[in-house]
mmCIF file of C-alpha atoms in Angstrom:
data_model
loop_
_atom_site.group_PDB
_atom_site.id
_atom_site.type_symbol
_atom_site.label_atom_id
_atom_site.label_comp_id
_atom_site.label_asym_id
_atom_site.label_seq_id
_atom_site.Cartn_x
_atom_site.Cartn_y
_atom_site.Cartn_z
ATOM 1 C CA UNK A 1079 45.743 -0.782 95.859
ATOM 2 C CA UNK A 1080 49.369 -1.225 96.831
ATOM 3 C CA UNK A 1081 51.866 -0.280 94.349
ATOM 4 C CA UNK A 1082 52.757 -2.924 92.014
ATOM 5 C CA UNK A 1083 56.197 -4.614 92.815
ATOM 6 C CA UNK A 1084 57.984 -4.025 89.515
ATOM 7 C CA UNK A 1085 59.588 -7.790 89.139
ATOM 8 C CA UNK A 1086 56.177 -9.141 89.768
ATOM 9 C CA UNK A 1087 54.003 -10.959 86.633
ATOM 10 C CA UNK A 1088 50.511 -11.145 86.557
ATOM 11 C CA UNK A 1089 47.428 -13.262 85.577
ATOM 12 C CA UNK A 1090 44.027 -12.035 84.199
ATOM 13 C CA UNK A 1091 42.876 -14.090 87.047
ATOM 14 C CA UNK A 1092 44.850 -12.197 89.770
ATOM 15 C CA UNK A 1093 47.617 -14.358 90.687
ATOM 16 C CA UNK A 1094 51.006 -12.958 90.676
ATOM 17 C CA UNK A 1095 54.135 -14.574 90.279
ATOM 18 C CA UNK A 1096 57.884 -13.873 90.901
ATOM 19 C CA UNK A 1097 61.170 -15.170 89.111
ATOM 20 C CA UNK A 1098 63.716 -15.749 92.044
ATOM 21 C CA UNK A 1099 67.009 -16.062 91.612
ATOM 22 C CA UNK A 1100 67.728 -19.646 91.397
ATOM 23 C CA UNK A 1101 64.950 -20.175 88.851
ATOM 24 C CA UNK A 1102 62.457 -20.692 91.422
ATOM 25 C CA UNK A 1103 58.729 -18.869 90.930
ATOM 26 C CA UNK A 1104 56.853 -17.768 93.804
ATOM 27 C CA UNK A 1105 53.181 -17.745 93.483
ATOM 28 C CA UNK A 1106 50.508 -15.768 95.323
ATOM 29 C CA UNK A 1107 47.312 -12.989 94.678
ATOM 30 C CA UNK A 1108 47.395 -9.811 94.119
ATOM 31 C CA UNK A 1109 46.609 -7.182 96.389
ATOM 32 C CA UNK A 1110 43.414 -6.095 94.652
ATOM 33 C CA UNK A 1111 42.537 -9.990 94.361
ATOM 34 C CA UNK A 1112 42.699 -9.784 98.373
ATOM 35 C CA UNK A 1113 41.002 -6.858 99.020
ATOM 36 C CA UNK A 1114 38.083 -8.009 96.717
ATOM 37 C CA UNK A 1115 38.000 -11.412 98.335
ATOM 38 C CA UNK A 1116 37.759 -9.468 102.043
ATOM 39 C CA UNK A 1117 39.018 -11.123 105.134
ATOM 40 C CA UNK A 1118 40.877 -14.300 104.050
ATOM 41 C CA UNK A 1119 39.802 -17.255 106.796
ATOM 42 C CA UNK A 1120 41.799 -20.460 105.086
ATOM 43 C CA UNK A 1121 43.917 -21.450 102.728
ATOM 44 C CA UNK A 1122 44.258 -24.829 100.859
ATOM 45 C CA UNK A 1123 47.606 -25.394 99.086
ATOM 46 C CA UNK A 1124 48.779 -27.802 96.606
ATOM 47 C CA UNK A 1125 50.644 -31.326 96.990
ATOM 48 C CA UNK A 1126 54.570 -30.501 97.340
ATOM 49 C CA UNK A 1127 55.615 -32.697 94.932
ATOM 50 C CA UNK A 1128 52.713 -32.165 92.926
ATOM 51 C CA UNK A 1129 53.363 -31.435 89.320
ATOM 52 C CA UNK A 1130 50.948 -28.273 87.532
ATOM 53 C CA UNK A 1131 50.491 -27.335 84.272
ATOM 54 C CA UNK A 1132 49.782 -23.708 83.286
ATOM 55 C CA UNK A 1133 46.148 -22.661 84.454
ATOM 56 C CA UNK A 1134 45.511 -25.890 86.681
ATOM 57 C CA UNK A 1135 43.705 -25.086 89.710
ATOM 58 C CA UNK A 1136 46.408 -25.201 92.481
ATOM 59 C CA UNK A 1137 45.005 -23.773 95.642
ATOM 60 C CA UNK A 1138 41.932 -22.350 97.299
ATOM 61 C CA UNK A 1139 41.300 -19.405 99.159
ATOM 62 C CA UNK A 1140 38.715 -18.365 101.677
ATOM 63 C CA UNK A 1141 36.931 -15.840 103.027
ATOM 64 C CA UNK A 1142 33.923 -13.891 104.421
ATOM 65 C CA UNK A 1143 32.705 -13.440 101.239
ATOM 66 C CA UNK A 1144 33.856 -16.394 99.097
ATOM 67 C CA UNK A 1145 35.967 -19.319 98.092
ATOM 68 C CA UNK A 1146 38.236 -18.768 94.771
ATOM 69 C CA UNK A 1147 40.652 -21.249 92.905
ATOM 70 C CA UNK A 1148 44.216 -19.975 92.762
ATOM 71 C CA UNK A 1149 45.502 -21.232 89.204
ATOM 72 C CA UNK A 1150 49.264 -21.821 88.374
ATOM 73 C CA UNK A 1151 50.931 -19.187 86.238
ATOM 74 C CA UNK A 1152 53.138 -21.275 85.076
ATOM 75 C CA UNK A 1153 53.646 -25.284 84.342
ATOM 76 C CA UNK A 1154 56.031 -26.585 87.097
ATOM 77 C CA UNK A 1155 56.606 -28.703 90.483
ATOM 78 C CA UNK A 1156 55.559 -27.521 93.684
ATOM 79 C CA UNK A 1157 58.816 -27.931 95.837
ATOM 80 C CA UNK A 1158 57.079 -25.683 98.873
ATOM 81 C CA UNK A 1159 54.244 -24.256 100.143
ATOM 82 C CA UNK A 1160 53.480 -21.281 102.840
ATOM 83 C CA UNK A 1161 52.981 -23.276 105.554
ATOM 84 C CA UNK A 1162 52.404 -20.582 107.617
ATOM 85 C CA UNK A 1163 49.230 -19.487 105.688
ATOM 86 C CA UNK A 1164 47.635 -22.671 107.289
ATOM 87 C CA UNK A 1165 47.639 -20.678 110.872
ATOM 88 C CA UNK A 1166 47.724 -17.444 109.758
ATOM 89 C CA UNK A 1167 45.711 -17.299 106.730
ATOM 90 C CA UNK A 1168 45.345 -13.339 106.896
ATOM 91 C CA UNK A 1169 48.800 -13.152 105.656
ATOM 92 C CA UNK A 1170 47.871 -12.869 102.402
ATOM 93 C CA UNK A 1171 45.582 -9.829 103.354
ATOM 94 C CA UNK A 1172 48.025 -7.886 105.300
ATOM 95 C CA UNK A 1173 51.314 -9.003 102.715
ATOM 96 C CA UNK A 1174 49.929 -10.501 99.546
ATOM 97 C CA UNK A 1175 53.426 -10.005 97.853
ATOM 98 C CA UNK A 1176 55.831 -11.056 100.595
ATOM 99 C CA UNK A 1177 54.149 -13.097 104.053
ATOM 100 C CA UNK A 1178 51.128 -14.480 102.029
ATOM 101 C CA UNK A 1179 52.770 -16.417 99.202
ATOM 102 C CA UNK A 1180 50.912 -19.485 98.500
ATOM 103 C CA UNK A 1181 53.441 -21.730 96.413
ATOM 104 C CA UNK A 1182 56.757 -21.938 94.714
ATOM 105 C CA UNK A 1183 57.570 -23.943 91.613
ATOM 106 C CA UNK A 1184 60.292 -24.938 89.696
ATOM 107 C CA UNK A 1185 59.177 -24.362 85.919
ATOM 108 C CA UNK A 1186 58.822 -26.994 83.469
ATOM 109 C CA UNK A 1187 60.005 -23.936 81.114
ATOM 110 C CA UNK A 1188 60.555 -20.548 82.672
ATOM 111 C CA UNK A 1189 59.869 -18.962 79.282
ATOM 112 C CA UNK A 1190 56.115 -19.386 80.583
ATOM 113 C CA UNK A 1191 56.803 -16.433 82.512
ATOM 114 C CA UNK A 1192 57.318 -13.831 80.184
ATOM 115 C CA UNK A 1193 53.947 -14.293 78.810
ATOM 116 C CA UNK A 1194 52.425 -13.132 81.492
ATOM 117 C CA UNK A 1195 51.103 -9.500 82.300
ATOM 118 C CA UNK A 1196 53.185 -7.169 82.922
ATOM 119 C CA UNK A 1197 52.772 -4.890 86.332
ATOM 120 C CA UNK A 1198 51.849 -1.940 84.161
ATOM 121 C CA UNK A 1199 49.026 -3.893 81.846
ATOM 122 C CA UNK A 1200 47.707 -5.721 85.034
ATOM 123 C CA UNK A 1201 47.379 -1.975 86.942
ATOM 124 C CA UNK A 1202 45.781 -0.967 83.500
ATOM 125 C CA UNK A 1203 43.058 -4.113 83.779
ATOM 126 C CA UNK A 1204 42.256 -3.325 87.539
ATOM 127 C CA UNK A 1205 41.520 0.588 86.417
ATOM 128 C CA UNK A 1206 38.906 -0.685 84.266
#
């Protein structure tokens, strides 16, 4: 597994997510979500626009393997999406935490975030 980006938060579920500067939270899986998921063949992302609340479903993800739901981290509206995962979907296999972000939201309340797992506790759930 890929070492853990330290300003990263995490969901029981595998999704990461990252507070940017402006306030902005970038949304994607983890690296061990993609290398249990195997070769990732299409994407599916939300609405722009489109308003989430914590734990809605929000994307989709393919592969050889399987399809999984992505779920929203955080309550917010989607104002962009990786459009590049649509032709180049094994982005988020080769760089889950920088190419092969899914979404970004702006929060309906950023405190969301902090209630999320921390890189050390999610490492700590993927040992086990």
């Amino acid at each position: 597994m890929q070492g853990l980006p330290n300003n990263y938060k995490f969901l029981y579920s595998h999704e990461w997510a990252k507070l940017e500067d402006e306030g902005i939270i970038t949304i994607g899986i983890s690296d061990y979500a993609q290398d249990q998921l195997g070769e990732i063949v299409f994407v599916e992302l939300p609405e722009l626009n489109s308003v989430l609340i914590r734990g809605d479903e929000a994307a989709v993800v393919e592969s050889v393997k399987a399809a999984s739901e992505i779920y929203s981290p955080v309550g917010g509206e989607v104002v962009e999406v990786n459009a590049l995962l649509e032709g180049s979907p094994e982005l988020v296999n080769s760089s889950p935490y920088y190419e092969g972000w899914f979404f970004k939201l702006k929060p309906l309340d950023v405190l969301e975030f902090n209630n999320l797992l921390s890189p050390e506790d999610y490492n700590n759930l993927c040992e086990d």
